[in-house]
Amino acid sequence: PAEDLENLIAHLTRYAVPVRKKLGVERLGICLWLAPAVADHLISDRIELVRLRRALDERGLEVVSLNGTGGGKRQETPGPDWAKPERYRYTMALARILAFLLPDDVQYGSISTIPIGWRREWPADLQAIANRRLERLARELRGLYSVTGKVIRVGFEPWPGCVIETTQQALERVGDIDP
């Protein structure tokens, strides 16, 4: 994790490149965690997004997955829940970034996200709001595919104490939105 693009690129050099070299591979697939501020920066400045892709290419790294939990430093707590508009905006920004970063020969990418919200604070009205945001996300991801040819999937990480703790709960809560 890094809170800005400079540190992100430095972390790639410091941690991911030695692993790639130790494995003796030309390319290493990695999952990135982008802080919400970094994601906003990359979406608002295409030059910086190109810079990140070049930095990945130069280091023999490729991104096919993003961690979209969006918590603070070291992700001790998840970011906003799916009833809040910030969650949708952050996830959609990640989807656009990932579609750009995916290697040319890769069609599928994935983003992990929080399991809807915290169960103890999750009445039916919040679930309805979250469902509308998720339906919008599904539409936007289909639109992104029609423009880029890249399929971006969003997966919900089950966490204890959250709305989705199990696969069965995931099917019940989001299975009908978009498989």
Coordinates of C-alpha atoms in Angstrom, one line a residue:
P1 CA 0.0 0.0 0.0
A2 CA 1.1 3.6 -0.7
E3 CA -0.7 6.8 -0.2
D4 CA 0.6 8.5 -3.4
L5 CA 1.9 7.5 -6.8
E6 CA 5.6 8.2 -6.0
N7 CA 5.6 5.8 -3.1
L8 CA 3.6 3.3 -5.0
I9 CA 6.2 3.2 -7.8
A10 CA 9.0 3.1 -5.1
H11 CA 7.3 0.1 -3.5
L12 CA 7.1 -1.7 -6.8
T13 CA 10.8 -1.3 -7.2
R14 CA 11.6 -2.2 -3.6
Y15 CA 9.4 -5.2 -3.2
A16 CA 7.9 -6.6 -6.4
V17 CA 10.9 -6.4 -8.6
P18 CA 13.1 -8.5 -6.2
V19 CA 10.4 -11.1 -6.0
R20 CA 10.1 -11.3 -9.8
K21 CA 13.9 -11.6 -10.1
K22 CA 14.1 -14.3 -7.4
L23 CA 11.4 -16.3 -9.2
G24 CA 13.4 -15.9 -12.5
V25 CA 10.4 -14.8 -14.5
E26 CA 10.2 -12.0 -17.1
R27 CA 6.8 -10.8 -15.9
L28 CA 5.1 -11.1 -12.5
G29 CA 1.4 -10.6 -11.9
I30 CA 0.6 -8.4 -8.9
C31 CA -2.4 -7.1 -7.2
L32 CA -2.3 -3.4 -6.3
W33 CA -4.0 -1.5 -3.5
L34 CA -4.6 2.1 -4.6
A35 CA -5.6 4.6 -2.0
P36 CA -8.8 6.5 -3.0
A37 CA -6.7 9.6 -3.4
V38 CA -4.3 7.8 -5.7
A39 CA -7.2 6.4 -7.7
D40 CA -8.7 9.9 -8.1
H41 CA -5.4 11.3 -9.1
L42 CA -4.9 8.6 -11.8
I43 CA -8.4 9.1 -13.2
S44 CA -8.1 12.9 -13.3
D45 CA -4.6 12.8 -14.9
R46 CA -4.2 10.4 -17.9
I47 CA -0.5 11.2 -18.1
E48 CA 0.0 9.8 -14.6
L49 CA -2.0 6.7 -15.5
V50 CA 0.3 6.2 -18.5
R51 CA 3.3 6.8 -16.2
L52 CA 2.1 4.0 -13.9
R53 CA 1.7 1.6 -16.8
R54 CA 5.2 2.4 -18.0
A55 CA 6.6 1.9 -14.5
L56 CA 4.9 -1.5 -14.4
D57 CA 6.2 -2.4 -17.8
E58 CA 9.7 -1.3 -17.1
R59 CA 9.8 -3.4 -14.0
G60 CA 8.4 -6.5 -15.6
L61 CA 5.1 -6.3 -13.6
E62 CA 1.5 -6.6 -14.7
V63 CA -1.6 -5.9 -12.8
V64 CA -4.7 -8.0 -13.3
S65 CA -6.3 -7.4 -9.9
L66 CA -6.9 -4.4 -7.6
N67 CA -7.7 -4.4 -3.9
G68 CA -10.7 -2.1 -3.7
T69 CA -11.4 -2.2 0.0
G70 CA -10.2 1.4 0.1
G71 CA -9.5 1.7 3.8
G72 CA -6.9 4.0 5.3
K73 CA -3.2 3.4 5.9
R74 CA -2.5 -0.3 6.1
Q75 CA -6.2 -1.0 5.6
E76 CA -7.0 -1.5 9.3
T77 CA -10.6 -0.5 8.5
P78 CA -12.5 -0.7 5.3
G79 CA -13.5 2.4 3.4
P80 CA -17.1 3.5 3.1
D81 CA -19.9 0.9 2.7
W82 CA -22.0 0.4 -0.4
A83 CA -24.7 2.7 0.8
K84 CA -22.4 5.6 0.4
P85 CA -21.7 7.2 -3.1
E86 CA -17.9 7.3 -2.4
R87 CA -17.8 3.5 -2.5
Y88 CA -19.3 3.4 -6.0
R89 CA -17.1 6.2 -7.3
Y90 CA -13.9 4.6 -5.9
T91 CA -14.8 1.2 -7.4
M92 CA -15.7 2.6 -10.8
A93 CA -12.4 4.6 -10.8
L94 CA -10.6 1.4 -10.0
A95 CA -12.4 -0.4 -12.9
R96 CA -11.3 2.3 -15.4
I97 CA -7.8 2.2 -14.1
L98 CA -7.6 -1.6 -14.2
A99 CA -9.0 -1.7 -17.8
F100 CA -6.2 0.6 -18.8
L101 CA -3.5 -1.3 -16.9
L102 CA -4.5 -4.8 -18.0
P103 CA -1.9 -6.2 -20.4
D104 CA -3.0 -6.2 -24.0
D105 CA -3.3 -10.0 -24.1
V106 CA -5.5 -10.2 -20.9
Q107 CA -9.2 -9.7 -21.2
Y108 CA -10.3 -10.2 -17.5
G109 CA -9.5 -8.2 -14.4
S110 CA -10.8 -8.3 -10.9
I111 CA -11.4 -5.9 -8.1
S112 CA -12.1 -7.1 -4.5
T113 CA -14.3 -4.9 -2.4
I114 CA -15.9 -4.8 1.0
P115 CA -18.7 -7.1 1.9
I116 CA -21.5 -4.5 1.5
G117 CA -21.3 -3.0 5.0
W118 CA -21.2 -3.8 8.7
R119 CA -24.1 -6.2 9.7
R120 CA -24.9 -4.5 13.0
E121 CA -25.6 -1.2 11.1
W122 CA -27.4 -2.6 8.1
P123 CA -31.2 -2.1 7.9
A124 CA -33.2 -2.9 4.8
D125 CA -33.2 0.7 3.5
L126 CA -29.4 0.7 3.3
Q127 CA -29.5 -2.6 1.5
A128 CA -31.9 -1.1 -1.1
I129 CA -29.5 1.9 -1.6
A130 CA -26.6 -0.5 -1.9
N131 CA -28.5 -2.6 -4.5
R132 CA -29.2 0.4 -6.6
R133 CA -25.5 1.4 -6.5
L134 CA -24.5 -2.2 -7.4
E135 CA -27.0 -2.3 -10.3
R136 CA -25.5 1.0 -11.6
L137 CA -22.0 -0.5 -11.2
A138 CA -23.0 -3.6 -13.2
R139 CA -24.3 -1.3 -16.0
E140 CA -21.2 0.8 -16.0
L141 CA -18.9 -2.2 -16.1
R142 CA -20.8 -3.5 -19.1
G143 CA -20.4 -0.1 -20.7
L144 CA -16.6 -0.2 -19.9
Y145 CA -16.4 -3.6 -21.6
S146 CA -18.1 -2.2 -24.8
V147 CA -15.5 0.5 -25.0
T148 CA -12.4 -1.4 -23.9
G149 CA -13.1 -5.0 -24.5
K150 CA -12.0 -5.7 -21.0
V151 CA -14.2 -7.6 -18.5
I152 CA -13.8 -6.2 -15.0
R153 CA -15.3 -8.3 -12.2
V154 CA -16.0 -7.1 -8.7
G155 CA -15.8 -9.6 -5.9
F156 CA -17.0 -9.2 -2.3
E157 CA -14.5 -10.3 0.3
P158 CA -16.4 -12.0 3.1
W159 CA -15.4 -10.6 6.5
P160 CA -16.7 -11.5 10.0
G161 CA -19.2 -9.1 11.3
C162 CA -20.2 -7.8 7.8
V163 CA -23.3 -8.2 5.7
I164 CA -21.5 -10.8 3.7
E165 CA -19.6 -13.4 5.8
T166 CA -20.2 -16.5 3.6
T167 CA -20.6 -17.5 0.0
Q168 CA -24.3 -18.2 0.7
Q169 CA -24.8 -14.7 2.0
A170 CA -23.1 -13.3 -1.1
L171 CA -25.5 -15.2 -3.3
E172 CA -28.5 -14.0 -1.3
R173 CA -27.4 -10.3 -1.2
V174 CA -25.8 -9.7 -4.6
G175 CA -26.3 -12.9 -6.7
D176 CA -29.3 -11.5 -8.6
I177 CA -27.7 -8.2 -9.5
D178 CA -25.1 -9.5 -12.0
P179 CA -23.6 -12.9 -11.9

